[in-house]
Short mmCIF file of C-alpha atoms in Angstrom, two decimals:
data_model
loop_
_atom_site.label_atom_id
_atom_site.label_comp_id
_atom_site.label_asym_id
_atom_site.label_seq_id
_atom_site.Cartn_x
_atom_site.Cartn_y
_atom_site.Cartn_z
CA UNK L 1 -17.73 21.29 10.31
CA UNK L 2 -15.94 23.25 7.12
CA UNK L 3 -18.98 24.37 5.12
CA UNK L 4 -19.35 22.26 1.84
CA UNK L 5 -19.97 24.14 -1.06
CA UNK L 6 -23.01 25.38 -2.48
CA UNK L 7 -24.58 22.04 -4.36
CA UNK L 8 -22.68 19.78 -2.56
CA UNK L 9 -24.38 17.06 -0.11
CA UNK L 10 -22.61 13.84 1.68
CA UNK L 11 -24.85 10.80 1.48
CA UNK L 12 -24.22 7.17 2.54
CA UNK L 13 -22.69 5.13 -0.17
CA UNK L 14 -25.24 2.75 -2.01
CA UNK L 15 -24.43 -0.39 -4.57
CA UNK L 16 -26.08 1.55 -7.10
CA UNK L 17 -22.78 4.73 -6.96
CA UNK L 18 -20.24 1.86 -8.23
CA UNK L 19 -19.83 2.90 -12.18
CA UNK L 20 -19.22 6.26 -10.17
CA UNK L 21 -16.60 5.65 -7.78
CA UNK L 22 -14.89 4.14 -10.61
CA UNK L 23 -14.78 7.01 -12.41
CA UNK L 24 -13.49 8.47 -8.93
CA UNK L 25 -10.87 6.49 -8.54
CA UNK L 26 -9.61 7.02 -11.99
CA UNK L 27 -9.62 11.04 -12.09
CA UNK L 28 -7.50 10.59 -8.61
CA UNK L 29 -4.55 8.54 -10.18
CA UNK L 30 -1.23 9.41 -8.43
CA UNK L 31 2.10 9.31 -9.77
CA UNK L 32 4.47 6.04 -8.74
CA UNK L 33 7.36 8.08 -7.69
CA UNK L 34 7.81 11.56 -6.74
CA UNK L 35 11.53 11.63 -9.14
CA UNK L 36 11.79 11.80 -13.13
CA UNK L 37 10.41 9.56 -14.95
CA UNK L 38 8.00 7.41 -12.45
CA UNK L 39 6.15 10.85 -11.40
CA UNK L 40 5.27 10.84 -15.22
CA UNK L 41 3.37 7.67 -14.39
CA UNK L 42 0.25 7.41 -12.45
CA UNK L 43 -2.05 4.75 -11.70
CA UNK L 44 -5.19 4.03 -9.24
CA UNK L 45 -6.91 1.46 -7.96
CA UNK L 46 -8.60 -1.44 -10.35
CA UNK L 47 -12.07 -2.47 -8.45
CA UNK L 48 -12.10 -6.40 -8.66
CA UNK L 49 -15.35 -6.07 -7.16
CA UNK L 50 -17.91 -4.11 -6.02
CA UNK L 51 -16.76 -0.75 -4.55
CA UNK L 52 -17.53 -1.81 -1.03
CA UNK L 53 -16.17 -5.42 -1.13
CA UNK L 54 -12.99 -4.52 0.93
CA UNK L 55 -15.28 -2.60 3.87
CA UNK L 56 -17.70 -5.73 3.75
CA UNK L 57 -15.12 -7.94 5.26
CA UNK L 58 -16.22 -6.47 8.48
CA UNK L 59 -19.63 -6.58 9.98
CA UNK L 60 -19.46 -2.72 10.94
CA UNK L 61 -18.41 -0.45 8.13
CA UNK L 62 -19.17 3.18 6.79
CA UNK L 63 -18.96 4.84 3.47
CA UNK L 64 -19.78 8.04 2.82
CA UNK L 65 -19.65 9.88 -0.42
CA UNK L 66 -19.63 13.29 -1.55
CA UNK L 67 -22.09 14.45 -4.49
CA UNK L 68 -22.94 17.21 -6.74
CA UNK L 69 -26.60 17.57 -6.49
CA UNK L 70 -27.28 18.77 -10.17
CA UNK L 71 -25.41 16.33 -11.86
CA UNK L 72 -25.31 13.34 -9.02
CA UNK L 73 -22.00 13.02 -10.23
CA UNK L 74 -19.66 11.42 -6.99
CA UNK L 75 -17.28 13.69 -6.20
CA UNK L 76 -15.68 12.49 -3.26
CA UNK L 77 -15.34 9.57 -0.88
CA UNK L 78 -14.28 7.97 2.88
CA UNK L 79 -14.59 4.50 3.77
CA UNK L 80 -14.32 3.45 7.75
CA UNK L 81 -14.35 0.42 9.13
CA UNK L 82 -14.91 -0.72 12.82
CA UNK L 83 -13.33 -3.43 14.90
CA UNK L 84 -13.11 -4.51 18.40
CA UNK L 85 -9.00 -4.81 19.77
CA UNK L 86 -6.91 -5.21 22.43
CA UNK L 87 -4.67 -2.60 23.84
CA UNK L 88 -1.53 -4.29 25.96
CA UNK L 89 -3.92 -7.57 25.92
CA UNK L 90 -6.12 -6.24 28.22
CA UNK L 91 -8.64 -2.76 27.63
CA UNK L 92 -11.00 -4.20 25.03
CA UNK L 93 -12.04 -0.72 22.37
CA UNK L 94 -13.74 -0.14 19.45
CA UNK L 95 -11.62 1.39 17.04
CA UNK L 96 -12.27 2.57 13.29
CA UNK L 97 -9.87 2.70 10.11
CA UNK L 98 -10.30 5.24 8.07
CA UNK L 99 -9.12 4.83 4.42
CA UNK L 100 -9.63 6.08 0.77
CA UNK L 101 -9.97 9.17 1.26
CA UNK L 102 -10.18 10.81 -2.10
CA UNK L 103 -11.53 14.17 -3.89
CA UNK L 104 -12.20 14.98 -7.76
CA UNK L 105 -9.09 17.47 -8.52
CA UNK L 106 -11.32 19.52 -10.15
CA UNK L 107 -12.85 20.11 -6.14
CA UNK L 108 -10.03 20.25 -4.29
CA UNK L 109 -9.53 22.96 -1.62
CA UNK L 110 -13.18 23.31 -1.20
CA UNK L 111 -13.45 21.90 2.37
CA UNK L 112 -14.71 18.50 1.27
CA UNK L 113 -12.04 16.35 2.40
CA UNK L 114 -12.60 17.39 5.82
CA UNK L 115 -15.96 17.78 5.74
CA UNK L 116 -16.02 13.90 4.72
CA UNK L 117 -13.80 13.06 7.84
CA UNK L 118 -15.94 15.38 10.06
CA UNK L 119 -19.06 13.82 9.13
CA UNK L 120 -17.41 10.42 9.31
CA UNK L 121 -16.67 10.78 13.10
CA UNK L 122 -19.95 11.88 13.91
CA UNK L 123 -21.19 8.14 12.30
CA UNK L 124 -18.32 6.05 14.44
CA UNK L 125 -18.90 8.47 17.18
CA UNK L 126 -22.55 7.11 17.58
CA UNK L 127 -21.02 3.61 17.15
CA UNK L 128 -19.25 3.84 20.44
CA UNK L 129 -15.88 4.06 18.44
CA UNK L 130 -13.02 5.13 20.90
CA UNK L 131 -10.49 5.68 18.12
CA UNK L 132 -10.11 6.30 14.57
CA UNK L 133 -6.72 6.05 12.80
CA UNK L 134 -5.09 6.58 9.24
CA UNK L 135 -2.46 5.17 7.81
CA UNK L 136 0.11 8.26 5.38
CA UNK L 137 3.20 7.81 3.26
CA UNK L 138 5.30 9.56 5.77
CA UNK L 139 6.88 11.86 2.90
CA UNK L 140 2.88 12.56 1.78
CA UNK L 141 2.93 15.98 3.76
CA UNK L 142 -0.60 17.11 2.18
CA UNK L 143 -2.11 14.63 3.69
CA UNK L 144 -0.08 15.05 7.09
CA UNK L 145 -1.34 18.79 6.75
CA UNK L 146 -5.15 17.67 6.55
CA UNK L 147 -4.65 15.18 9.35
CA UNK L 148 -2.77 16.65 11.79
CA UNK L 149 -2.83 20.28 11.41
CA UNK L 150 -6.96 20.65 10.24
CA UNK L 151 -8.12 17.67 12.00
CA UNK L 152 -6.24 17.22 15.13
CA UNK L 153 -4.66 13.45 14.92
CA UNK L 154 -1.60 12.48 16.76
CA UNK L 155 1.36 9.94 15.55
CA UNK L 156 0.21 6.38 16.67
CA UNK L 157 3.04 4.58 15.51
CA UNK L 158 5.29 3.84 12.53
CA UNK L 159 5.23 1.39 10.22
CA UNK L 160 7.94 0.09 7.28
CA UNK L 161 6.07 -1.66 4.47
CA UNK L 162 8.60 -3.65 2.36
CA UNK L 163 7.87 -5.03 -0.84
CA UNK L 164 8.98 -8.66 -1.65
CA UNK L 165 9.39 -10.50 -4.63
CA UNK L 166 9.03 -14.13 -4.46
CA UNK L 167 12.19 -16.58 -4.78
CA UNK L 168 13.65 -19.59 -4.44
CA UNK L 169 11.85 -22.37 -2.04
CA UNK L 170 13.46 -23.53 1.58
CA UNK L 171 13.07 -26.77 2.85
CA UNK L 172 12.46 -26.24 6.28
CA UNK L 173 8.83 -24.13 5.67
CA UNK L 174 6.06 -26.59 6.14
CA UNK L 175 2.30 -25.26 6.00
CA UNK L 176 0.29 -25.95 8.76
CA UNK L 177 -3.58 -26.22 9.45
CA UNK L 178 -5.38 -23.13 10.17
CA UNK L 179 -6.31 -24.16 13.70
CA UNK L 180 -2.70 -24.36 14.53
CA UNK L 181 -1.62 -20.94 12.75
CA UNK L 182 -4.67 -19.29 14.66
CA UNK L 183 -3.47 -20.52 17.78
CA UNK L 184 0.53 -19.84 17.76
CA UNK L 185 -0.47 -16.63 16.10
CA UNK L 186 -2.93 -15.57 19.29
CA UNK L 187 -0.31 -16.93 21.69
CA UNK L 188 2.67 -14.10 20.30
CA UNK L 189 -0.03 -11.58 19.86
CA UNK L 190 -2.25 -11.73 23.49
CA UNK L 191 -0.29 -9.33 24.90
CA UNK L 192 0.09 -6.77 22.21
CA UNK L 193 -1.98 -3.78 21.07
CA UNK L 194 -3.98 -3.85 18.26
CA UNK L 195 -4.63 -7.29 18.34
CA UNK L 196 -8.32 -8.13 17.22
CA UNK L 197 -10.85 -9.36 19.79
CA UNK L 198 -12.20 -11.76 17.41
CA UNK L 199 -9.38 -12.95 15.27
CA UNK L 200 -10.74 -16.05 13.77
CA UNK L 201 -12.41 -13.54 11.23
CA UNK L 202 -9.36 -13.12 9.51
CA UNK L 203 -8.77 -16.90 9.66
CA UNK L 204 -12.03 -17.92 8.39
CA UNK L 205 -11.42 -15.82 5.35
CA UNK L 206 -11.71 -16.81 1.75
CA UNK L 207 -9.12 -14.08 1.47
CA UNK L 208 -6.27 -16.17 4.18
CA UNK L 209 -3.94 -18.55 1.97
CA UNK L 210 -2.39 -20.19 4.98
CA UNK L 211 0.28 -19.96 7.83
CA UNK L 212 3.62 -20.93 7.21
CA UNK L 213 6.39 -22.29 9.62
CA UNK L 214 10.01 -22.77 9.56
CA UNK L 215 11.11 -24.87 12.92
CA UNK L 216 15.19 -26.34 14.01
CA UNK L 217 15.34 -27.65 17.28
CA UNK L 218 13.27 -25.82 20.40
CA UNK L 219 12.56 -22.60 17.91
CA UNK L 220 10.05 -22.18 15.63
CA UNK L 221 8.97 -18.89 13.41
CA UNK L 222 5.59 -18.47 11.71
CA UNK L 223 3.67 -15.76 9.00
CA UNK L 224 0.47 -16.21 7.68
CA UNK L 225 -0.13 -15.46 4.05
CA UNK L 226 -3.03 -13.29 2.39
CA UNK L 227 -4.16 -13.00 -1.45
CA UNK L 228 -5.86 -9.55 -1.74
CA UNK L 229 -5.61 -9.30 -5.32
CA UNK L 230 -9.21 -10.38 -5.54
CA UNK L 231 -10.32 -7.15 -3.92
CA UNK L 232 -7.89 -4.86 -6.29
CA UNK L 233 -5.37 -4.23 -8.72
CA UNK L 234 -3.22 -1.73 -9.85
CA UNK L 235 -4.47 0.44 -12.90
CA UNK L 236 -2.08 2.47 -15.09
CA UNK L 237 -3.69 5.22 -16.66
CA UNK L 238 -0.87 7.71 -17.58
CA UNK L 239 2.92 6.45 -19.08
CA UNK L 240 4.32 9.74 -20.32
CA UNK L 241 1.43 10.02 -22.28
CA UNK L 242 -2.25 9.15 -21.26
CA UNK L 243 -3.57 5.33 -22.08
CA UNK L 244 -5.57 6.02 -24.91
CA UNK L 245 -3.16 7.92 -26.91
CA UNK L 246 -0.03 5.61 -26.30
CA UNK L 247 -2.49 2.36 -26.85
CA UNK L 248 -2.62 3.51 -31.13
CA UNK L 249 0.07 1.32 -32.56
CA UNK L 250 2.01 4.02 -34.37
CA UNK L 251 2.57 5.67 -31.47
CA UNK L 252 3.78 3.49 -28.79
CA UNK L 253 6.04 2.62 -31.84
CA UNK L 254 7.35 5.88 -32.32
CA UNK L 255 8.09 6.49 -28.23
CA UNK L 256 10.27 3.27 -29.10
CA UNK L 257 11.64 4.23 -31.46
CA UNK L 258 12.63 7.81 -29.97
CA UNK L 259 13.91 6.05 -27.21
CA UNK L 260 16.32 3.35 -28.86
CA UNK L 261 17.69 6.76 -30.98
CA UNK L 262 17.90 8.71 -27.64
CA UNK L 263 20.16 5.81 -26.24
CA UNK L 264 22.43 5.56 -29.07
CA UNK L 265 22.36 9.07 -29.76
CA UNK L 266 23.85 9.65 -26.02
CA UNK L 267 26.20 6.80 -26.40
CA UNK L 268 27.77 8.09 -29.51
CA UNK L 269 28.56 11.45 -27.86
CA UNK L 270 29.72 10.15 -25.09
CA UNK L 271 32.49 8.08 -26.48
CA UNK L 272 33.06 10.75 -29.87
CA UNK L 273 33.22 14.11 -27.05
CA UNK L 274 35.81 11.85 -25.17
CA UNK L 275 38.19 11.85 -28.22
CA UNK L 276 37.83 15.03 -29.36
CA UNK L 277 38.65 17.23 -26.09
CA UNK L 278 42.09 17.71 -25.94
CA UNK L 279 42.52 18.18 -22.30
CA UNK L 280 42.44 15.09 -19.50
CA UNK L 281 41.01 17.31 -17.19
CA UNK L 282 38.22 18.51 -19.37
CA UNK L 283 37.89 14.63 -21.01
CA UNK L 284 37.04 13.39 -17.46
CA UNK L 285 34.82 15.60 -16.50
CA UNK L 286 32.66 15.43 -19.67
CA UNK L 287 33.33 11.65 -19.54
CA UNK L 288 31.52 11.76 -15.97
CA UNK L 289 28.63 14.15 -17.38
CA UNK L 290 28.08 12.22 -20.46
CA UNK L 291 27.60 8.68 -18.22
CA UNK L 292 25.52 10.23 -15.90
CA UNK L 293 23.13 11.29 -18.94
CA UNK L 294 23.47 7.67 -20.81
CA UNK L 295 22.43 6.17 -17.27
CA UNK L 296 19.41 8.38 -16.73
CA UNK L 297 18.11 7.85 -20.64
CA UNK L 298 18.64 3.99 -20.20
CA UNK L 299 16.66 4.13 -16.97
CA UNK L 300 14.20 6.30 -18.60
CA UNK L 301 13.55 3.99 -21.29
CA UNK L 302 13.81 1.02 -19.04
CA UNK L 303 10.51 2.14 -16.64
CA UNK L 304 8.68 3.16 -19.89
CA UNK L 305 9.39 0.24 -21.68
CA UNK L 306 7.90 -1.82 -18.85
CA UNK L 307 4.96 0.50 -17.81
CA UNK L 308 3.82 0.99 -21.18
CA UNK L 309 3.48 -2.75 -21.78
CA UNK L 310 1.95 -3.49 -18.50
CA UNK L 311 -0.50 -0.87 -19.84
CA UNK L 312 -1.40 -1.62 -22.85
CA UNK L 313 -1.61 -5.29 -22.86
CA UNK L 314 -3.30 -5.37 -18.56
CA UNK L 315 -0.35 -7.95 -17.44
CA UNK L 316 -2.47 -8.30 -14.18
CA UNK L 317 0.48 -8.63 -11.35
CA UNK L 318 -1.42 -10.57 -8.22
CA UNK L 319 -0.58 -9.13 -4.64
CA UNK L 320 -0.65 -10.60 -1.03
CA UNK L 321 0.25 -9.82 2.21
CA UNK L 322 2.48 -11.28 4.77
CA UNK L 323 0.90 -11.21 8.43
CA UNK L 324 1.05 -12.66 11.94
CA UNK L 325 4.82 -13.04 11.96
CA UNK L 326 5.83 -14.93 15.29
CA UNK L 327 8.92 -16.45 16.93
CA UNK L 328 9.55 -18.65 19.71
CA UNK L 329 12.64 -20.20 20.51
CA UNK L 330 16.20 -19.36 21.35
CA UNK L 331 17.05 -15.96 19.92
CA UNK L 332 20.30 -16.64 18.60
CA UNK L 333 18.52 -18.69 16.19
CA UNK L 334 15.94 -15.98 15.11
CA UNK L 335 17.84 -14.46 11.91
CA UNK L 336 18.17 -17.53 9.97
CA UNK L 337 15.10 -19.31 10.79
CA UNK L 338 13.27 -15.88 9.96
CA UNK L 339 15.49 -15.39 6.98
CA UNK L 340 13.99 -19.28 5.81
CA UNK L 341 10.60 -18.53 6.23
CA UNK L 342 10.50 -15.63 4.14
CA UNK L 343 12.12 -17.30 1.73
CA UNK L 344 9.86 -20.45 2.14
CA UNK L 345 6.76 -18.43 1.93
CA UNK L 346 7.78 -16.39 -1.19
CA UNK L 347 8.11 -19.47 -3.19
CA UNK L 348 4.81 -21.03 -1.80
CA UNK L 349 3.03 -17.51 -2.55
CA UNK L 350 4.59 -17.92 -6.25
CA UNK L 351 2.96 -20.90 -6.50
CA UNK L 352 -0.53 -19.15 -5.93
CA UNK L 353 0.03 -16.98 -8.42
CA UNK L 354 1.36 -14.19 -6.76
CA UNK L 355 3.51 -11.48 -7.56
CA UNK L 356 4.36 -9.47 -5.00
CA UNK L 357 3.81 -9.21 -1.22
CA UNK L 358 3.22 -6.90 0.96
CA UNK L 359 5.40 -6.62 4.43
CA UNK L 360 4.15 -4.09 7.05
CA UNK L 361 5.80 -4.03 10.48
CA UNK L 362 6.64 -1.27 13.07
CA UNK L 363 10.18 0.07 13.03
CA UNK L 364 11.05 -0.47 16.21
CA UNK L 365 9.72 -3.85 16.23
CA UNK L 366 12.67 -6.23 17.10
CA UNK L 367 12.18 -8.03 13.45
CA UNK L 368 11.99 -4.48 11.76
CA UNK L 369 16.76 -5.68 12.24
CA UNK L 370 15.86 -8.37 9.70
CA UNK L 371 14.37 -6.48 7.45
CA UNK L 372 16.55 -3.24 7.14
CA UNK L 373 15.31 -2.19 3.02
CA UNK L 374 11.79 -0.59 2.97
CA UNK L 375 10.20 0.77 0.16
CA UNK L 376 8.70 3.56 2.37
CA UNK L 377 7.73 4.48 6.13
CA UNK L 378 4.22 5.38 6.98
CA UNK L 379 2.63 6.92 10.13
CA UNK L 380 -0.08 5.65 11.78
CA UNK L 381 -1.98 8.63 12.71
CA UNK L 382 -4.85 8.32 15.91
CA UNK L 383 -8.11 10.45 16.65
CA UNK L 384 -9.66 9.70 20.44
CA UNK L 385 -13.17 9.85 19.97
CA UNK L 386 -15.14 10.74 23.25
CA UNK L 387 -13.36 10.90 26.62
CA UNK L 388 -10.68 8.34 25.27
CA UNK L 389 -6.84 9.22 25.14
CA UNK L 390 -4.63 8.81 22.75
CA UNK L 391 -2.83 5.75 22.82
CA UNK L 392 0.94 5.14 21.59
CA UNK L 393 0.73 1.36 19.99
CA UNK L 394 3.66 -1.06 21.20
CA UNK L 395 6.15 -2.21 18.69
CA UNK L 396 4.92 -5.37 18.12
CA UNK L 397 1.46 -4.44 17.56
CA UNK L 398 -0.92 -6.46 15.94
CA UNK L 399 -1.07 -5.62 11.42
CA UNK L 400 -4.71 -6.26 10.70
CA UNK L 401 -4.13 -8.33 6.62
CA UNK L 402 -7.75 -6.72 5.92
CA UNK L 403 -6.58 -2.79 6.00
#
């Protein structure tokens, strides 16, 4: 194990460290975007709960946390949790999620990231844990590094996570009871990896908001629906400037007020440099130039406009996730009867009070065709634990709503 520095232990996570891991969670912020100007706004994770709420949904979990002794200030943190799946439908394993991973900036490069992991495996280890996996933005190559390179985990599987927006409602989605979704949802998924041992946990949830089905004829297509945002939320904490600055009134005027006189500003010189150059040639191309820089100054004040007053007045935006998605039927009939559903469900998930929803799905999963825009890939990286081998997951595997 990378030797922590001098002051620094790792402890088990108590009720009592909450306060601190929100404090965490807040010095880790990451930007939005990685382009001008959503990299100039970051935001972390808004606890609903307790810190541990999401790990407590299963009955084996681990958090470990990493502390400055003098001050007892937390530092760091890991969370794992443990389930029993199904690879192919038949080997029945233990396997372990890792998540939140996260370090203090001011701490970073000092071996504790790994040492959390490190130490974390020896916990699942004793658990009889066969494998641990991650889930990393595939463009997040610092984390890649850590993974892959320092700790030795192999690509599992890919997954496309699309974000959708709810719309209009389709006639042909009907809710049905949860004995029903558990069932058509265990008959697509018996055969496929990943697919939980017990999954009537995730059924029996307060957390599960229903299955959904859209049927014509012989075919039928199904997704169950989950509302997470009573676990967590998205916090802003930077727009440009940080939160507590751009909350005083005068200020978050005057960034308006800058920005309506940028826009008009570049408008007038676009259309007053047009008349005044003489040459076509040379008209054009500043005509070009001068659009280009009125698009990116309307965009800019666009995303600050509506980050700043998500910010300061805590618009909470509710989130869910889609899950389960089955089909049975003729598959010339797939497209549009999966094309219904989502639509179905959006509208039904509006009427909860959500937002947004979450899609994950692999990409070479045979609905990943109906789905071709993702927000962004992510790889599913996998740690054998023991005498275990690494596994490649199927397509279709299983997407635990809980992660």
């Amino acid at each position: 194990m990378d030797s922590l520095p001098e002051g620094i232990v790792i402890k088990q996570y108590n009720e009592d460290m909450h306060p601190l891991l929100e404090d965490l969670e807040t010095s880790t912020a990451i930007p939005l975007g990685k382009q001008f100007p959503l990299n100039q706004i970051k935001a972390c994770n808004s606890l609903q709960q307790n810190y541990n709420a999401k790990s407590k949904q299963f009955k084996e979990f681990i958090i470990l946390v990493a502390v400055e002794e003098l001050t007892q200030k937390v530092i760091g943190v890991v969370n794992a949790v443990v389930k029993k799946v199904l690879f192919s439908g038949k080997s029945e394993v233990k396997v372990a999620q890792m998540f939140g991973l996260k370090v203090h900036k001011a701490y970073r490069r000092k071996g504790i990231a790994s040492s959390l992991c490190l130490k974390l495996e020896e916990h699942l280890f004793k658990l009889d844990v066969s494998y641990l996996y991650v889930k990393a933005d595939s463009t997040n190559y610092k984390a890649k590094g850590l993974y892959m390179s320092k700790l030795n985990y192999m690509e599992a599987s890919t997954l496309r996570v699309k974000i959708l927006n709810a719309e209009k409602s389709s006639e042909y989605v009907s809710k049905v009871s949860v004995d029903k979704g558990l069932r058509l949802t265990k008959e697509h998924y018996q055969d496929k990896d990943m697919t939980l041992v017990n999954i009537w946990d995730v059924f029996k949830s307060s957390y599960y908001a229903g299955t959904y089905v859209a049927e014509s004829s012989d075919s039928i297509a199904g997704v169950s629906l989950w509302d997470s945002s009573g676990l967590e939320d998205m916090n802003l904490v930077k727009v440009i400037l940080d939160l507590e600055t751009l909350k005083k009134p005068f200020v978050h005027l005057l960034c308006l007020l800058g920005m309506l006189l940028l826009t008009l500003a570049s408008l007038a010189l676009t259309v007053v440099g047009f008349y005044l150059i003489n040459s076509w040639f040379f008209s054009v191309c500043f005509l070009v130039l001068a659009v280009w820089v009125l698009i990116r100054v309307l965009k800019f004040g666009f995303v600050f406009v509506k980050y700043s007053h998500y910010a300061i007045y805590k618009k909470q935006a509710r989130r869910g996730k889609l899950f389960g998605l089955f089909y049975k039927g003729e598959e010339s009939a797939r497209k549009q009867l999966v094309k219904q559903l989502i639509q179905g469900v959006k509208y039904e998930a509006q009427k909860l009070g959500l937002e947004y929803l979450i899609f994950e799905y692999g990409s070479k999963s045979p609905q990943a065709k109906y789905f071709p825009i993702h927000n962004f890939s992510m790889q599913v990286l996998q740690k054998a634990l023991g005498k275990a081998s690494v596994n490649e997951w199927s397509a279709e595997s299983f997407i635990d709503p809980r992660e």
